[in-house]
mmCIF file of C-alpha atoms in Angstrom:
data_model
loop_
_atom_site.group_PDB
_atom_site.id
_atom_site.type_symbol
_atom_site.label_atom_id
_atom_site.label_comp_id
_atom_site.label_asym_id
_atom_site.label_seq_id
_atom_site.Cartn_x
_atom_site.Cartn_y
_atom_site.Cartn_z
ATOM 1 C CA GLN A 1 -22.702 -19.796 -14.491
ATOM 2 C CA GLU A 2 -19.502 -19.072 -12.741
ATOM 3 C CA GLN A 3 -18.962 -15.386 -11.977
ATOM 4 C CA PRO A 4 -15.492 -13.626 -12.433
ATOM 5 C CA ILE A 5 -13.702 -12.964 -9.197
ATOM 6 C CA GLN A 6 -13.434 -9.237 -8.335
ATOM 7 C CA PRO A 7 -10.103 -7.855 -7.344
ATOM 8 C CA SER A 8 -11.577 -6.782 -4.014
ATOM 9 C CA ALA A 9 -11.916 -10.491 -3.078
ATOM 10 C CA LEU A 10 -8.183 -11.206 -3.191
ATOM 11 C CA SER A 11 -5.467 -10.874 -0.589
ATOM 12 C CA GLY A 12 -2.714 -11.826 -2.983
ATOM 13 C CA MET A 13 -2.127 -10.879 -6.677
ATOM 14 C CA TRP A 14 0.636 -11.447 -9.391
ATOM 15 C CA ILE A 15 1.038 -8.963 -12.316
ATOM 16 C CA ARG A 16 3.411 -9.523 -15.294
ATOM 17 C CA SER A 17 4.233 -7.730 -18.459
ATOM 18 C CA LYS A 18 6.852 -7.436 -21.139
ATOM 19 C CA SER A 19 8.402 -4.067 -21.917
ATOM 20 C CA VAL A 20 10.758 -2.767 -24.751
ATOM 21 C CA ILE A 21 12.279 0.735 -24.375
ATOM 22 C CA ASP A 22 13.338 2.515 -27.618
ATOM 23 C CA SER A 23 16.611 4.232 -26.937
ATOM 24 C CA ALA A 24 19.125 5.306 -24.374
ATOM 25 C CA PRO A 25 18.211 9.049 -24.104
ATOM 26 C CA TYR A 26 14.739 7.937 -22.754
ATOM 27 C CA LEU A 27 16.503 6.131 -19.961
ATOM 28 C CA GLN A 28 18.696 8.965 -19.140
ATOM 29 C CA THR A 29 16.106 11.504 -18.711
ATOM 30 C CA ALA A 30 12.902 9.718 -17.719
ATOM 31 C CA VAL A 31 11.324 8.705 -14.447
ATOM 32 C CA THR A 32 8.498 6.470 -15.731
ATOM 33 C CA ALA A 33 5.884 4.596 -13.855
ATOM 34 C CA MET A 34 4.438 1.444 -15.154
ATOM 35 C CA THR A 35 1.840 -0.817 -13.617
ATOM 36 C CA ARG A 36 0.549 -0.043 -10.103
ATOM 37 C CA LEU A 37 -1.837 -1.585 -7.682
ATOM 38 C CA SER A 38 -4.379 0.576 -5.703
ATOM 39 C CA ARG A 39 -5.043 4.314 -5.590
ATOM 40 C CA ALA A 40 -2.189 5.900 -3.497
ATOM 41 C CA GLN A 41 -0.142 7.999 -5.839
ATOM 42 C CA GLY A 42 1.482 11.318 -6.807
ATOM 43 C CA GLY A 43 2.366 12.372 -3.361
ATOM 44 C CA ARG A 44 -1.015 11.402 -1.901
ATOM 45 C CA ARG A 45 0.133 8.985 0.797
ATOM 46 C CA ASP A 46 -2.772 7.761 2.782
ATOM 47 C CA GLN A 47 -3.434 5.340 5.791
ATOM 48 C CA GLY A 48 -6.132 3.603 3.858
ATOM 49 C CA CYS A 49 -4.398 2.665 0.570
ATOM 50 C CA PHE A 50 -1.088 1.656 -1.015
ATOM 51 C CA SER A 51 0.563 1.714 -4.426
ATOM 52 C CA ALA A 52 3.370 -0.501 -5.694
ATOM 53 C CA ARG A 53 4.674 0.169 -9.290
ATOM 54 C CA PHE A 54 7.541 -0.727 -11.605
ATOM 55 C CA MET A 55 9.659 2.278 -12.418
ATOM 56 C CA TRP A 56 12.939 3.139 -14.154
ATOM 57 C CA ARG A 57 15.332 6.036 -13.778
ATOM 58 C CA ARG A 58 18.542 7.340 -15.363
ATOM 59 C CA GLU A 59 20.628 4.689 -17.207
ATOM 60 C CA GLY A 60 17.640 2.278 -17.070
ATOM 61 C CA ALA A 61 18.065 1.646 -13.283
ATOM 62 C CA GLY A 62 14.902 -0.288 -12.402
ATOM 63 C CA GLU A 63 13.120 -0.135 -9.003
ATOM 64 C CA LEU A 64 9.862 -0.631 -7.196
ATOM 65 C CA TYR A 65 8.215 2.656 -6.219
ATOM 66 C CA THR A 66 5.731 2.544 -3.335
ATOM 67 C CA TYR A 67 3.279 4.538 -1.485
ATOM 68 C CA LEU A 68 2.509 2.781 1.808
ATOM 69 C CA PRO A 69 0.543 3.905 4.707
ATOM 70 C CA PRO A 70 2.892 6.514 6.398
ATOM 71 C CA ASP A 71 1.912 5.941 10.057
ATOM 72 C CA SER A 72 3.034 2.301 9.970
ATOM 73 C CA SER A 73 6.590 2.151 11.250
ATOM 74 C CA GLU A 74 6.939 -1.333 9.835
ATOM 75 C CA ASN A 75 6.975 -0.034 6.409
ATOM 76 C CA LYS A 76 10.399 1.607 6.960
ATOM 77 C CA ALA A 77 11.519 -1.888 6.098
ATOM 78 C CA VAL A 78 11.473 -0.762 2.417
ATOM 79 C CA CYS A 79 14.095 1.931 3.109
ATOM 80 C CA SER A 80 16.973 -0.587 3.460
ATOM 81 C CA VAL A 81 16.336 -2.935 0.492
ATOM 82 C CA PRO A 82 19.583 -3.222 -1.545
ATOM 83 C CA PRO A 83 21.260 -2.022 -3.687
ATOM 84 C CA LYS A 84 19.783 1.369 -2.952
ATOM 85 C CA SER A 85 16.511 2.613 -1.426
ATOM 86 C CA ASP A 86 15.304 6.122 -0.729
ATOM 87 C CA CYS A 87 12.259 6.938 1.432
ATOM 88 C CA ASN A 88 10.674 10.353 1.211
ATOM 89 C CA ASP A 89 8.293 11.682 3.955
ATOM 90 C CA VAL A 90 6.216 13.559 1.400
ATOM 91 C CA PHE A 91 6.372 11.366 -1.715
ATOM 92 C CA GLY A 92 6.804 7.501 -2.019
ATOM 93 C CA ALA A 93 9.709 5.277 -1.581
ATOM 94 C CA SER A 94 12.236 4.171 -4.243
ATOM 95 C CA VAL A 95 12.872 0.593 -3.215
ATOM 96 C CA GLY A 96 15.735 -1.479 -4.594
ATOM 97 C CA ARG A 97 16.934 1.117 -7.291
ATOM 98 C CA GLY A 98 19.438 -0.637 -9.631
ATOM 99 C CA ALA A 99 18.432 -4.207 -8.647
ATOM 100 C CA PHE A 100 17.874 -4.645 -12.330
ATOM 101 C CA THR A 101 18.283 -2.656 -15.494
ATOM 102 C CA PHE A 102 15.974 -1.907 -18.571
ATOM 103 C CA THR A 103 18.181 -2.197 -21.660
ATOM 104 C CA PRO A 104 17.302 -0.058 -24.615
ATOM 105 C CA GLY A 105 15.894 -2.170 -27.433
ATOM 106 C CA LYS A 106 15.599 -5.338 -25.480
ATOM 107 C CA ARG A 107 12.660 -6.975 -23.988
ATOM 108 C CA THR A 108 12.398 -6.909 -20.188
ATOM 109 C CA VAL A 109 9.803 -9.391 -18.530
ATOM 110 C CA ILE A 110 8.865 -7.967 -15.144
ATOM 111 C CA GLY A 111 6.454 -9.262 -12.535
ATOM 112 C CA GLN A 112 5.183 -8.294 -9.190
ATOM 113 C CA ARG A 113 3.807 -10.237 -6.307
ATOM 114 C CA VAL A 114 1.711 -8.454 -3.643
ATOM 115 C CA LYS A 115 0.312 -10.075 -0.489
ATOM 116 C CA LEU A 116 -1.950 -7.757 1.536
ATOM 117 C CA ASN A 117 -1.411 -7.808 5.275
ATOM 118 C CA ASP A 118 -3.934 -9.260 7.531
ATOM 119 C CA VAL A 119 -5.794 -6.330 9.347
ATOM 120 C CA GLY A 120 -3.805 -5.516 12.506
ATOM 121 C CA LYS A 121 -0.834 -7.418 11.473
ATOM 122 C CA ALA A 122 2.423 -6.391 9.720
ATOM 123 C CA ASN A 123 2.582 -9.433 7.378
ATOM 124 C CA GLY A 124 2.190 -7.892 3.939
ATOM 125 C CA GLU A 125 4.720 -8.671 1.181
ATOM 126 C CA LEU A 126 6.037 -7.208 -1.994
ATOM 127 C CA GLU A 127 8.330 -8.953 -4.431
ATOM 128 C CA LEU A 128 9.517 -7.850 -7.924
ATOM 129 C CA PHE A 129 10.711 -10.348 -10.533
ATOM 130 C CA VAL A 130 12.787 -9.750 -13.665
ATOM 131 C CA GLY A 131 13.143 -12.594 -16.138
ATOM 132 C CA GLY A 132 11.583 -14.925 -13.633
ATOM 133 C CA LYS A 133 14.125 -14.111 -10.881
ATOM 134 C CA SER A 134 13.344 -12.417 -7.623
ATOM 135 C CA VAL A 135 15.306 -9.154 -7.580
ATOM 136 C CA ILE A 136 13.488 -6.995 -4.887
ATOM 137 C CA SER A 137 11.648 -8.295 -1.818
ATOM 138 C CA ALA A 138 10.143 -6.748 1.286
ATOM 139 C CA ALA A 139 8.079 -8.402 3.955
ATOM 140 C CA GLY A 140 6.522 -7.470 7.300
ATOM 141 C CA LEU A 141 4.569 -4.586 5.746
ATOM 142 C CA VAL A 142 1.304 -2.874 6.403
ATOM 143 C CA MET A 143 -0.516 -2.034 3.318
ATOM 144 C CA ARG A 144 -3.957 -1.593 4.851
ATOM 145 C CA ASN A 145 -5.483 -0.917 8.268
ATOM 146 C CA SER A 146 -9.004 -2.011 7.712
ATOM 147 C CA ALA A 147 -11.028 -4.576 5.924
ATOM 148 C CA ASP A 148 -11.900 -2.066 3.447
ATOM 149 C CA GLY A 149 -8.354 -1.909 2.189
ATOM 150 C CA LYS A 150 -8.621 -4.228 -0.868
ATOM 151 C CA PHE A 151 -7.201 -4.496 -4.405
ATOM 152 C CA ARG A 152 -9.134 -2.327 -6.693
ATOM 153 C CA GLY A 153 -7.471 -3.406 -9.992
ATOM 154 C CA ILE A 154 -4.476 -2.181 -11.914
ATOM 155 C CA GLN A 155 -3.729 1.109 -13.674
ATOM 156 C CA MET A 156 -1.261 1.413 -16.551
ATOM 157 C CA GLN A 157 0.274 4.650 -17.463
ATOM 158 C CA THR A 158 3.671 5.919 -18.820
ATOM 159 C CA PHE A 159 4.937 9.415 -17.988
ATOM 160 C CA PHE A 160 7.868 11.540 -17.346
ATOM 161 C CA GLY A 161 7.944 12.351 -13.602
ATOM 162 C CA GLY A 162 8.892 15.571 -12.027
ATOM 163 C CA SER A 163 7.495 19.022 -11.759
ATOM 164 C CA ASP A 164 9.270 21.043 -14.430
ATOM 165 C CA SER A 165 10.537 20.702 -17.996
ATOM 166 C CA SER A 166 13.960 19.337 -16.976
ATOM 167 C CA TRP A 167 12.326 16.001 -16.739
ATOM 168 C CA ALA A 168 11.088 16.050 -20.395
ATOM 169 C CA THR A 169 12.596 13.878 -23.096
ATOM 170 C CA PRO A 170 14.871 15.652 -25.500
ATOM 171 C CA LYS A 171 13.239 13.785 -28.437
ATOM 172 C CA ASP A 172 10.234 11.613 -29.339
ATOM 173 C CA GLN A 173 10.533 8.168 -27.735
ATOM 174 C CA ASP A 174 8.824 4.841 -28.013
ATOM 175 C CA VAL A 175 8.124 2.097 -25.358
ATOM 176 C CA TRP A 176 6.194 -1.063 -26.008
ATOM 177 C CA PHE A 177 4.226 -3.112 -23.404
ATOM 178 C CA SER A 178 2.786 -6.522 -24.189
ATOM 179 C CA ASP A 179 1.634 -9.803 -22.733
ATOM 180 C CA PHE A 180 0.076 -8.463 -19.638
ATOM 181 C CA SER A 181 -1.267 -11.096 -17.266
ATOM 182 C CA MET A 182 -2.556 -11.277 -13.672
ATOM 183 C CA ALA A 183 -2.980 -14.166 -11.463
ATOM 184 C CA ILE A 184 -4.730 -14.781 -8.098
ATOM 185 C CA THR A 185 -2.256 -16.024 -5.438
ATOM 186 C CA GLU A 186 -4.643 -15.797 -2.486
ATOM 187 C CA LYS A 187 -8.306 -15.136 -1.803
ATOM 188 C CA LEU A 188 -9.595 -13.173 1.196
#
């Protein structure tokens, strides 16, 4: 009997989902994370892991938010992805902010392609798709520095970011996620 392939046996993965956001106030006050790969998160940057997640900000400005190994200078490449990127030495990097927009009440189909780098080489890749079109792309990255750096799966969560009540929504909000899929693009 054929055994399922474990995420740790992959060097490339594709994730896709559909999202519908309820209303404009949510978009004006939220920093919301969606699907992410790996375990680096919440200001816990680490040489041994990475995270790459879909996110939206005020007015629905979409982006890719990354936590990449901080000691790899090659990862500064994400700091110049248009239309706007912002790298933070403590937290992660806001990559390609505004390259697409989540529109209240309309379905947004988003996808992400991740290719792990070969150990010792800066050849990792991140790419974000909206409606089947590539809108954010970064190559020449280091996402792992040892063979132990592997995909561990995906995590789904939605939250209002920030460290105080100014980030909270002014009213109850709804967001719908559907049609999740993952595909193998490369095996180790």
